[in-house]
Amino acid sequence: MKILVCEDNFVDRKILCNFLQQYGTVDVAANGREAAEAFEGGITEQERYHLVLLDINMPEMNGHEVLKAIRNLEKEIGAVSSSHAVVIMTTSAEDPVTILRSFREQCDGYIKKPVTKEKLKTELAKYKCFNTI
Ligand SMILES: [Mg+2]
């Protein structure tokens, strides 16, 4: 399992990485541009990410822009929805507009900050690929 954590806050990044290590290899991106580049790199190297944790509020590119870039890349390579990366947005914004927009842009899930192990566990349990752990 290849996992990409996109988060500009050091503490949040650490929590996510520590928890997700049990599920596979975790790479980190500290801003939106890095996140988009890392995802593209994974696709071109035939080592696609299975799971992406995507902060919405990040410098250089925000989470919405990164999500669009991810889904566009997948479209280009012809990934069907069952094989697309599971993208879970993380943000402290709770307004329904942000949440709706994220789902319209084809995220798979949404975690309200602060991110905790319990919230991550609950969210990941929704996806078959993480149920064995
Ligand atoms: Mg942030």
mmCIF file of N, CA and C and ligand atoms in Angstrom:
data_model
loop_
_atom_site.group_PDB
_atom_site.id
_atom_site.type_symbol
_atom_site.label_atom_id
_atom_site.label_comp_id
_atom_site.label_asym_id
_atom_site.label_seq_id
_atom_site.Cartn_x
_atom_site.Cartn_y
_atom_site.Cartn_z
ATOM 1 N N MET A 1 0.831 -1.193 0.000
ATOM 2 C CA MET A 1 0.000 0.000 0.000
ATOM 3 C C MET A 1 0.876 1.258 0.000
ATOM 4 N N LYS A 2 0.627 2.145 -0.967
ATOM 5 C CA LYS A 2 1.395 3.394 -1.014
ATOM 6 C C LYS A 2 0.488 4.551 -0.577
ATOM 7 N N ILE A 3 0.994 5.322 0.358
ATOM 8 C CA ILE A 3 0.183 6.390 0.958
ATOM 9 C C ILE A 3 0.899 7.726 0.812
ATOM 10 N N LEU A 4 0.125 8.752 0.479
ATOM 11 C CA LEU A 4 0.689 10.099 0.364
ATOM 12 C C LEU A 4 -0.016 11.028 1.353
ATOM 13 N N VAL A 5 0.778 11.596 2.254
ATOM 14 C CA VAL A 5 0.243 12.550 3.235
ATOM 15 C C VAL A 5 0.595 13.965 2.777
ATOM 16 N N CYS A 6 -0.433 14.784 2.537
ATOM 17 C CA CYS A 6 -0.231 16.161 2.086
ATOM 18 C C CYS A 6 -0.721 17.091 3.179
ATOM 19 N N GLU A 7 0.228 17.718 3.836
ATOM 20 C CA GLU A 7 -0.132 18.504 5.018
ATOM 21 C C GLU A 7 0.991 19.502 5.296
ATOM 22 N N ASP A 8 0.628 20.793 5.445
ATOM 23 C CA ASP A 8 1.666 21.795 5.675
ATOM 24 C C ASP A 8 1.976 22.006 7.155
ATOM 25 N N ASN A 9 1.116 21.478 8.035
ATOM 26 C CA ASN A 9 1.352 21.652 9.465
ATOM 27 C C ASN A 9 2.173 20.480 10.014
ATOM 28 N N PHE A 10 3.292 20.797 10.656
ATOM 29 C CA PHE A 10 4.239 19.774 11.103
ATOM 30 C C PHE A 10 3.603 18.749 12.044
ATOM 31 N N VAL A 11 2.863 19.250 13.037
ATOM 32 C CA VAL A 11 2.285 18.352 14.045
ATOM 33 C C VAL A 11 1.249 17.418 13.417
ATOM 34 N N ASP A 12 0.367 17.985 12.590
ATOM 35 C CA ASP A 12 -0.645 17.168 11.913
ATOM 36 C C ASP A 12 0.008 16.123 11.016
ATOM 37 N N ARG A 13 1.077 16.549 10.352
ATOM 38 C CA ARG A 13 1.792 15.642 9.441
ATOM 39 C C ARG A 13 2.358 14.458 10.224
ATOM 40 N N LYS A 14 2.907 14.755 11.390
ATOM 41 C CA LYS A 14 3.515 13.722 12.219
ATOM 42 C C LYS A 14 2.472 12.714 12.706
ATOM 43 N N ILE A 15 1.334 13.221 13.154
ATOM 44 C CA ILE A 15 0.254 12.343 13.628
ATOM 45 C C ILE A 15 -0.178 11.406 12.498
ATOM 46 N N LEU A 16 -0.397 11.987 11.321
ATOM 47 C CA LEU A 16 -0.854 11.203 10.165
ATOM 48 C C LEU A 16 0.175 10.141 9.793
ATOM 49 N N CYS A 17 1.433 10.540 9.706
ATOM 50 C CA CYS A 17 2.490 9.598 9.296
ATOM 51 C C CYS A 17 2.647 8.474 10.305
ATOM 52 N N ASN A 18 2.694 8.816 11.579
ATOM 53 C CA ASN A 18 2.868 7.789 12.616
ATOM 54 C C ASN A 18 1.753 6.756 12.564
ATOM 55 N N PHE A 19 0.526 7.241 12.383
ATOM 56 C CA PHE A 19 -0.606 6.317 12.379
ATOM 57 C C PHE A 19 -0.638 5.473 11.109
ATOM 58 N N LEU A 20 -0.360 6.100 9.975
ATOM 59 C CA LEU A 20 -0.563 5.415 8.690
ATOM 60 C C LEU A 20 0.548 4.431 8.339
ATOM 61 N N GLN A 21 1.688 4.525 9.026
ATOM 62 C CA GLN A 21 2.815 3.626 8.744
ATOM 63 C C GLN A 21 2.434 2.153 8.787
ATOM 64 N N GLN A 22 1.480 1.814 9.663
ATOM 65 C CA GLN A 22 1.074 0.400 9.789
ATOM 66 C C GLN A 22 0.369 -0.112 8.527
ATOM 67 N N TYR A 23 -0.081 0.798 7.668
ATOM 68 C CA TYR A 23 -0.818 0.394 6.477
ATOM 69 C C TYR A 23 0.066 0.288 5.233
ATOM 70 N N GLY A 24 1.266 0.831 5.309
ATOM 71 C CA GLY A 24 2.122 0.751 4.126
ATOM 72 C C GLY A 24 3.212 1.801 4.134
ATOM 73 N N THR A 25 3.720 2.101 2.933
ATOM 74 C CA THR A 25 4.784 3.089 2.793
ATOM 75 C C THR A 25 4.178 4.485 2.737
ATOM 76 N N VAL A 26 4.655 5.370 3.600
ATOM 77 C CA VAL A 26 4.089 6.716 3.660
ATOM 78 C C VAL A 26 5.082 7.739 3.108
ATOM 79 N N ASP A 27 4.647 8.494 2.099
ATOM 80 C CA ASP A 27 5.425 9.626 1.600
ATOM 81 C C ASP A 27 4.740 10.905 2.061
ATOM 82 N N VAL A 28 5.524 11.980 2.197
ATOM 83 C CA VAL A 28 4.917 13.226 2.654
ATOM 84 C C VAL A 28 5.151 14.365 1.673
ATOM 85 N N ALA A 29 4.168 15.253 1.597
ATOM 86 C CA ALA A 29 4.292 16.490 0.835
ATOM 87 C C ALA A 29 3.893 17.622 1.775
ATOM 88 N N ALA A 30 4.713 18.672 1.813
ATOM 89 C CA ALA A 30 4.489 19.737 2.790
ATOM 90 C C ALA A 30 3.725 20.926 2.215
ATOM 91 N N ASN A 31 3.429 20.900 0.929
ATOM 92 C CA ASN A 31 2.560 21.930 0.347
ATOM 93 C C ASN A 31 1.845 21.338 -0.871
ATOM 94 N N GLY A 32 0.916 22.105 -1.424
ATOM 95 C CA GLY A 32 0.075 21.585 -2.487
ATOM 96 C C GLY A 32 0.831 21.246 -3.766
ATOM 97 N N ARG A 33 1.817 22.069 -4.088
ATOM 98 C CA ARG A 33 2.575 21.816 -5.315
ATOM 99 C C ARG A 33 3.341 20.500 -5.202
ATOM 100 N N GLU A 34 3.990 20.303 -4.042
ATOM 101 C CA GLU A 34 4.701 19.042 -3.795
ATOM 102 C C GLU A 34 3.758 17.852 -3.900
ATOM 103 N N ALA A 35 2.546 18.044 -3.360
ATOM 104 C CA ALA A 35 1.555 16.964 -3.364
ATOM 105 C C ALA A 35 1.212 16.550 -4.795
ATOM 106 N N ALA A 36 0.925 17.546 -5.644
ATOM 107 C CA ALA A 36 0.568 17.259 -7.036
ATOM 108 C C ALA A 36 1.744 16.602 -7.759
ATOM 109 N N GLU A 37 2.951 17.097 -7.501
ATOM 110 C CA GLU A 37 4.146 16.531 -8.147
ATOM 111 C C GLU A 37 4.393 15.097 -7.691
ATOM 112 N N ALA A 38 4.210 14.858 -6.396
ATOM 113 C CA ALA A 38 4.428 13.501 -5.855
ATOM 114 C C ALA A 38 3.434 12.529 -6.482
ATOM 115 N N PHE A 39 2.173 12.951 -6.597
ATOM 116 C CA PHE A 39 1.159 12.067 -7.164
ATOM 117 C C PHE A 39 1.469 11.760 -8.624
ATOM 118 N N GLU A 40 1.840 12.787 -9.363
ATOM 119 C CA GLU A 40 2.179 12.600 -10.775
ATOM 120 C C GLU A 40 3.388 11.682 -10.914
ATOM 121 N N GLY A 41 4.384 11.883 -10.032
ATOM 122 C CA GLY A 41 5.583 11.040 -10.044
ATOM 123 C C GLY A 41 5.222 9.586 -9.815
ATOM 124 N N GLY A 42 4.306 9.334 -8.886
ATOM 125 C CA GLY A 42 3.864 7.973 -8.590
ATOM 126 C C GLY A 42 3.222 7.326 -9.796
ATOM 127 N N ILE A 43 2.428 8.098 -10.528
ATOM 128 C CA ILE A 43 1.745 7.561 -11.712
ATOM 129 C C ILE A 43 2.745 7.228 -12.816
ATOM 130 N N THR A 44 3.679 8.131 -13.065
ATOM 131 C CA THR A 44 4.609 7.896 -14.166
ATOM 132 C C THR A 44 5.604 6.774 -13.833
ATOM 133 N N GLU A 45 5.876 6.589 -12.544
ATOM 134 C CA GLU A 45 6.794 5.511 -12.155
ATOM 135 C C GLU A 45 6.072 4.186 -11.922
ATOM 136 N N GLN A 46 4.798 4.122 -12.295
ATOM 137 C CA GLN A 46 4.005 2.897 -12.114
ATOM 138 C C GLN A 46 3.926 2.481 -10.655
ATOM 139 N N GLU A 47 4.029 3.438 -9.757
ATOM 140 C CA GLU A 47 3.906 3.141 -8.327
ATOM 141 C C GLU A 47 2.838 4.055 -7.767
ATOM 142 N N ARG A 48 1.643 3.800 -8.180
ATOM 143 C CA ARG A 48 0.568 4.723 -7.839
ATOM 144 C C ARG A 48 0.197 4.684 -6.369
ATOM 145 N N TYR A 49 -0.242 5.845 -5.890
ATOM 146 C CA TYR A 49 -0.681 5.923 -4.493
ATOM 147 C C TYR A 49 -2.088 5.343 -4.373
ATOM 148 N N HIS A 50 -2.294 4.542 -3.326
ATOM 149 C CA HIS A 50 -3.615 3.955 -3.068
ATOM 150 C C HIS A 50 -4.460 4.886 -2.207
ATOM 151 N N LEU A 51 -3.759 5.625 -1.345
ATOM 152 C CA LEU A 51 -4.462 6.486 -0.392
ATOM 153 C C LEU A 51 -3.764 7.845 -0.324
ATOM 154 N N VAL A 52 -4.561 8.915 -0.380
ATOM 155 C CA VAL A 52 -4.017 10.273 -0.260
ATOM 156 C C VAL A 52 -4.784 11.009 0.830
ATOM 157 N N LEU A 53 -4.040 11.489 1.829
ATOM 158 C CA LEU A 53 -4.639 12.353 2.842
ATOM 159 C C LEU A 53 -4.318 13.777 2.424
ATOM 160 N N LEU A 54 -5.361 14.563 2.194
ATOM 161 C CA LEU A 54 -5.158 15.851 1.541
ATOM 162 C C LEU A 54 -5.726 17.004 2.362
ATOM 163 N N ASP A 55 -4.820 17.806 2.893
ATOM 164 C CA ASP A 55 -5.222 19.015 3.618
ATOM 165 C C ASP A 55 -5.765 20.023 2.593
ATOM 166 N N ILE A 56 -6.821 20.747 2.961
ATOM 167 C CA ILE A 56 -7.369 21.719 2.009
ATOM 168 C C ILE A 56 -6.588 23.031 2.031
ATOM 169 N N ASN A 57 -6.255 23.477 3.237
ATOM 170 C CA ASN A 57 -5.580 24.764 3.367
ATOM 171 C C ASN A 57 -4.061 24.591 3.359
ATOM 172 N N MET A 58 -3.462 24.724 2.170
ATOM 173 C CA MET A 58 -2.014 24.559 2.031
ATOM 174 C C MET A 58 -1.452 25.650 1.135
ATOM 175 N N PRO A 59 -0.182 26.040 1.349
ATOM 176 C CA PRO A 59 0.425 27.029 0.451
ATOM 177 C C PRO A 59 0.710 26.454 -0.941
ATOM 178 N N GLU A 60 0.909 27.341 -1.885
ATOM 179 C CA GLU A 60 1.269 27.034 -3.294
ATOM 180 C C GLU A 60 0.086 26.506 -4.120
ATOM 181 N N MET A 61 -0.530 25.424 -3.663
ATOM 182 C CA MET A 61 -1.765 24.938 -4.288
ATOM 183 C C MET A 61 -2.643 24.477 -3.136
ATOM 184 N N ASN A 62 -3.935 24.816 -3.144
ATOM 185 C CA ASN A 62 -4.772 24.305 -2.055
ATOM 186 C C ASN A 62 -5.268 22.892 -2.383
ATOM 187 N N GLY A 63 -5.918 22.287 -1.401
ATOM 188 C CA GLY A 63 -6.361 20.901 -1.553
ATOM 189 C C GLY A 63 -7.331 20.700 -2.711
ATOM 190 N N HIS A 64 -8.196 21.688 -2.957
ATOM 191 C CA HIS A 64 -9.138 21.584 -4.075
ATOM 192 C C HIS A 64 -8.381 21.485 -5.402
ATOM 193 N N GLU A 65 -7.376 22.319 -5.545
ATOM 194 C CA GLU A 65 -6.588 22.319 -6.792
ATOM 195 C C GLU A 65 -5.819 21.010 -6.958
ATOM 196 N N VAL A 66 -5.275 20.511 -5.841
ATOM 197 C CA VAL A 66 -4.532 19.245 -5.901
ATOM 198 C C VAL A 66 -5.474 18.099 -6.272
ATOM 199 N N LEU A 67 -6.652 18.089 -5.663
ATOM 200 C CA LEU A 67 -7.634 17.034 -5.949
ATOM 201 C C LEU A 67 -8.006 17.035 -7.431
ATOM 202 N N LYS A 68 -8.224 18.220 -7.978
ATOM 203 C CA LYS A 68 -8.534 18.319 -9.411
ATOM 204 C C LYS A 68 -7.397 17.758 -10.255
ATOM 205 N N ALA A 69 -6.162 18.115 -9.880
ATOM 206 C CA ALA A 69 -4.997 17.632 -10.625
ATOM 207 C C ALA A 69 -4.923 16.104 -10.561
ATOM 208 N N ILE A 70 -5.189 15.545 -9.389
ATOM 209 C CA ILE A 70 -5.148 14.086 -9.207
ATOM 210 C C ILE A 70 -6.185 13.401 -10.099
ATOM 211 N N ARG A 71 -7.426 13.890 -10.060
ATOM 212 C CA ARG A 71 -8.485 13.242 -10.842
ATOM 213 C C ARG A 71 -8.253 13.433 -12.347
ATOM 214 N N ASN A 72 -7.691 14.574 -12.740
ATOM 215 C CA ASN A 72 -7.380 14.786 -14.157
ATOM 216 C C ASN A 72 -6.309 13.813 -14.638
ATOM 217 N N LEU A 73 -5.287 13.621 -13.800
ATOM 218 C CA LEU A 73 -4.225 12.682 -14.160
ATOM 219 C C LEU A 73 -4.770 11.268 -14.300
ATOM 220 N N GLU A 74 -5.630 10.889 -13.372
ATOM 221 C CA GLU A 74 -6.211 9.542 -13.416
ATOM 222 C C GLU A 74 -7.055 9.363 -14.678
ATOM 223 N N LYS A 75 -7.768 10.428 -15.042
ATOM 224 C CA LYS A 75 -8.579 10.401 -16.258
ATOM 225 C C LYS A 75 -7.682 10.182 -17.478
ATOM 226 N N GLU A 76 -6.572 10.910 -17.484
ATOM 227 C CA GLU A 76 -5.628 10.806 -18.605
ATOM 228 C C GLU A 76 -5.112 9.387 -18.784
ATOM 229 N N ILE A 77 -4.831 8.713 -17.663
ATOM 230 C CA ILE A 77 -4.288 7.360 -17.789
ATOM 231 C C ILE A 77 -5.398 6.311 -17.819
ATOM 232 N N GLY A 78 -6.651 6.784 -17.719
ATOM 233 C CA GLY A 78 -7.786 5.879 -17.858
ATOM 234 C C GLY A 78 -8.066 5.012 -16.650
ATOM 235 N N ALA A 79 -7.794 5.542 -15.443
ATOM 236 C CA ALA A 79 -8.102 4.783 -14.232
ATOM 237 C C ALA A 79 -9.609 4.724 -14.041
ATOM 238 N N VAL A 80 -10.143 3.509 -13.864
ATOM 239 C CA VAL A 80 -11.581 3.401 -13.596
ATOM 240 C C VAL A 80 -11.807 3.701 -12.117
ATOM 241 N N SER A 81 -13.051 4.008 -11.770
ATOM 242 C CA SER A 81 -13.291 4.501 -10.416
ATOM 243 C C SER A 81 -12.893 3.498 -9.335
ATOM 244 N N SER A 82 -12.967 2.201 -9.659
ATOM 245 C CA SER A 82 -12.612 1.211 -8.634
ATOM 246 C C SER A 82 -11.106 1.178 -8.364
ATOM 247 N N SER A 83 -10.324 1.694 -9.292
ATOM 248 C CA SER A 83 -8.881 1.650 -9.069
ATOM 249 C C SER A 83 -8.299 3.046 -8.800
ATOM 250 N N HIS A 84 -9.160 4.024 -8.641
ATOM 251 C CA HIS A 84 -8.623 5.357 -8.382
ATOM 252 C C HIS A 84 -8.134 5.475 -6.948
ATOM 253 N N ALA A 85 -7.281 6.453 -6.697
ATOM 254 C CA ALA A 85 -6.750 6.645 -5.350
ATOM 255 C C ALA A 85 -7.868 7.085 -4.415
ATOM 256 N N VAL A 86 -7.876 6.511 -3.218
ATOM 257 C CA VAL A 86 -8.807 6.969 -2.192
ATOM 258 C C VAL A 86 -8.266 8.291 -1.649
ATOM 259 N N VAL A 87 -9.029 9.369 -1.857
ATOM 260 C CA VAL A 87 -8.571 10.688 -1.397
ATOM 261 C C VAL A 87 -9.457 11.151 -0.242
ATOM 262 N N ILE A 88 -8.817 11.354 0.906
ATOM 263 C CA ILE A 88 -9.543 11.835 2.085
ATOM 264 C C ILE A 88 -9.072 13.247 2.408
ATOM 265 N N MET A 89 -10.003 14.184 2.384
ATOM 266 C CA MET A 89 -9.681 15.571 2.672
ATOM 267 C C MET A 89 -9.609 15.770 4.187
ATOM 268 N N THR A 90 -8.700 16.637 4.622
ATOM 269 C CA THR A 90 -8.649 16.994 6.039
ATOM 270 C C THR A 90 -8.686 18.513 6.126
ATOM 271 N N THR A 91 -9.526 19.015 7.019
ATOM 272 C CA THR A 91 -9.584 20.470 7.187
ATOM 273 C C THR A 91 -10.336 20.849 8.443
ATOM 274 N N SER A 92 -10.048 22.038 8.933
ATOM 275 C CA SER A 92 -10.781 22.529 10.094
ATOM 276 C C SER A 92 -12.039 23.266 9.647
ATOM 277 N N ALA A 93 -12.134 23.544 8.343
ATOM 278 C CA ALA A 93 -13.325 24.209 7.825
ATOM 279 C C ALA A 93 -14.504 23.248 7.898
ATOM 280 N N GLU A 94 -15.599 23.727 8.435
ATOM 281 C CA GLU A 94 -16.736 22.831 8.635
ATOM 282 C C GLU A 94 -17.933 23.272 7.800
ATOM 283 N N ASP A 95 -17.740 24.329 7.011
ATOM 284 C CA ASP A 95 -18.912 24.835 6.293
ATOM 285 C C ASP A 95 -19.325 23.859 5.199
ATOM 286 N N PRO A 96 -20.632 23.684 5.055
ATOM 287 C CA PRO A 96 -21.155 22.700 4.096
ATOM 288 C C PRO A 96 -20.693 22.968 2.663
ATOM 289 N N VAL A 97 -20.431 24.220 2.327
ATOM 290 C CA VAL A 97 -20.008 24.556 0.965
ATOM 291 C C VAL A 97 -18.666 23.886 0.652
ATOM 292 N N THR A 98 -17.721 23.982 1.591
ATOM 293 C CA THR A 98 -16.404 23.368 1.398
ATOM 294 C C THR A 98 -16.524 21.850 1.286
ATOM 295 N N ILE A 99 -17.351 21.274 2.143
ATOM 296 C CA ILE A 99 -17.518 19.819 2.146
ATOM 297 C C ILE A 99 -18.164 19.351 0.836
ATOM 298 N N LEU A 100 -19.250 20.023 0.450
ATOM 299 C CA LEU A 100 -19.938 19.668 -0.800
ATOM 300 C C LEU A 100 -19.024 19.817 -2.003
ATOM 301 N N ARG A 101 -18.282 20.919 -2.006
ATOM 302 C CA ARG A 101 -17.370 21.171 -3.117
ATOM 303 C C ARG A 101 -16.355 20.034 -3.236
ATOM 304 N N SER A 102 -15.825 19.580 -2.098
ATOM 305 C CA SER A 102 -14.828 18.511 -2.111
ATOM 306 C C SER A 102 -15.396 17.227 -2.699
ATOM 307 N N PHE A 103 -16.646 16.904 -2.331
ATOM 308 C CA PHE A 103 -17.245 15.679 -2.866
ATOM 309 C C PHE A 103 -17.572 15.826 -4.349
ATOM 310 N N ARG A 104 -17.977 17.055 -4.729
ATOM 311 C CA ARG A 104 -18.245 17.298 -6.146
ATOM 312 C C ARG A 104 -16.959 17.144 -6.961
ATOM 313 N N GLU A 105 -15.852 17.486 -6.329
ATOM 314 C CA GLU A 105 -14.548 17.349 -7.000
ATOM 315 C C GLU A 105 -14.002 15.925 -6.870
ATOM 316 N N GLN A 106 -14.844 15.043 -6.338
ATOM 317 C CA GLN A 106 -14.554 13.608 -6.278
ATOM 318 C C GLN A 106 -13.528 13.183 -5.224
ATOM 319 N N CYS A 107 -13.628 13.776 -4.050
ATOM 320 C CA CYS A 107 -12.887 13.187 -2.934
ATOM 321 C C CYS A 107 -13.708 11.985 -2.473
ATOM 322 N N ASP A 108 -13.093 11.108 -1.670
ATOM 323 C CA ASP A 108 -13.815 9.928 -1.188
ATOM 324 C C ASP A 108 -14.315 10.114 0.234
ATOM 325 N N GLY A 109 -13.583 10.898 1.013
ATOM 326 C CA GLY A 109 -13.956 11.079 2.406
ATOM 327 C C GLY A 109 -13.468 12.409 2.930
ATOM 328 N N TYR A 110 -13.828 12.666 4.175
ATOM 329 C CA TYR A 110 -13.589 13.989 4.746
ATOM 330 C C TYR A 110 -13.367 13.830 6.248
ATOM 331 N N ILE A 111 -12.266 14.343 6.759
ATOM 332 C CA ILE A 111 -12.021 14.296 8.205
ATOM 333 C C ILE A 111 -11.885 15.719 8.725
ATOM 334 N N LYS A 112 -12.660 15.997 9.762
ATOM 335 C CA LYS A 112 -12.595 17.325 10.375
ATOM 336 C C LYS A 112 -11.434 17.349 11.371
ATOM 337 N N LYS A 113 -10.605 18.383 11.277
ATOM 338 C CA LYS A 113 -9.475 18.519 12.203
ATOM 339 C C LYS A 113 -9.986 18.929 13.579
ATOM 340 N N PRO A 114 -9.298 18.611 14.660
ATOM 341 C CA PRO A 114 -8.008 17.918 14.667
ATOM 342 C C PRO A 114 -8.130 16.441 14.269
ATOM 343 N N VAL A 115 -7.158 15.994 13.469
ATOM 344 C CA VAL A 115 -7.123 14.594 13.050
ATOM 345 C C VAL A 115 -6.656 13.750 14.235
ATOM 346 N N THR A 116 -7.409 12.707 14.554
ATOM 347 C CA THR A 116 -7.015 11.795 15.630
ATOM 348 C C THR A 116 -6.964 10.378 15.065
ATOM 349 N N LYS A 117 -6.311 9.489 15.798
ATOM 350 C CA LYS A 117 -6.230 8.091 15.363
ATOM 351 C C LYS A 117 -7.621 7.491 15.236
ATOM 352 N N GLU A 118 -8.506 7.862 16.149
ATOM 353 C CA GLU A 118 -9.871 7.305 16.132
ATOM 354 C C GLU A 118 -10.607 7.734 14.865
ATOM 355 N N LYS A 119 -10.491 9.019 14.528
ATOM 356 C CA LYS A 119 -11.163 9.510 13.312
ATOM 357 C C LYS A 119 -10.597 8.833 12.075
ATOM 358 N N LEU A 120 -9.276 8.653 12.045
ATOM 359 C CA LEU A 120 -8.641 7.998 10.897
ATOM 360 C C LEU A 120 -9.116 6.559 10.777
ATOM 361 N N LYS A 121 -9.146 5.860 11.902
ATOM 362 C CA LYS A 121 -9.581 4.461 11.912
ATOM 363 C C LYS A 121 -11.003 4.334 11.382
ATOM 364 N N THR A 122 -11.885 5.197 11.874
ATOM 365 C CA THR A 122 -13.287 5.167 11.460
ATOM 366 C C THR A 122 -13.410 5.419 9.968
ATOM 367 N N GLU A 123 -12.646 6.385 9.460
ATOM 368 C CA GLU A 123 -12.726 6.733 8.042
ATOM 369 C C GLU A 123 -12.171 5.593 7.171
ATOM 370 N N LEU A 124 -11.012 5.069 7.577
ATOM 371 C CA LEU A 124 -10.373 4.025 6.760
ATOM 372 C C LEU A 124 -11.179 2.734 6.746
ATOM 373 N N ALA A 125 -11.957 2.503 7.814
ATOM 374 C CA ALA A 125 -12.769 1.280 7.888
ATOM 375 C C ALA A 125 -13.816 1.226 6.774
ATOM 376 N N LYS A 126 -14.106 2.380 6.163
ATOM 377 C CA LYS A 126 -15.096 2.433 5.083
ATOM 378 C C LYS A 126 -14.560 1.840 3.776
ATOM 379 N N TYR A 127 -13.251 1.678 3.704
ATOM 380 C CA TYR A 127 -12.661 1.204 2.448
ATOM 381 C C TYR A 127 -12.138 -0.212 2.631
ATOM 382 N N LYS A 128 -12.610 -1.096 1.780
ATOM 383 C CA LYS A 128 -12.274 -2.510 1.872
ATOM 384 C C LYS A 128 -10.776 -2.766 2.043
ATOM 385 N N CYS A 129 -9.975 -2.025 1.288
ATOM 386 C CA CYS A 129 -8.539 -2.303 1.253
ATOM 387 C C CYS A 129 -7.856 -2.105 2.614
ATOM 388 N N PHE A 130 -8.503 -1.393 3.543
ATOM 389 C CA PHE A 130 -7.857 -1.159 4.836
ATOM 390 C C PHE A 130 -8.468 -1.998 5.955
ATOM 391 N N ASN A 131 -9.434 -2.834 5.598
ATOM 392 C CA ASN A 131 -10.185 -3.549 6.623
ATOM 393 C C ASN A 131 -9.424 -4.685 7.279
ATOM 394 N N THR A 132 -8.368 -5.141 6.621
ATOM 395 C CA THR A 132 -7.670 -6.320 7.146
ATOM 396 C C THR A 132 -6.788 -5.975 8.335
ATOM 397 N N ILE A 133 -6.534 -4.698 8.560
ATOM 398 C CA ILE A 133 -5.609 -4.317 9.650
ATOM 399 C C ILE A 133 -6.387 -3.879 10.886
HETATM 400 MG MG MG B 1 -3.010 23.379 6.280
#
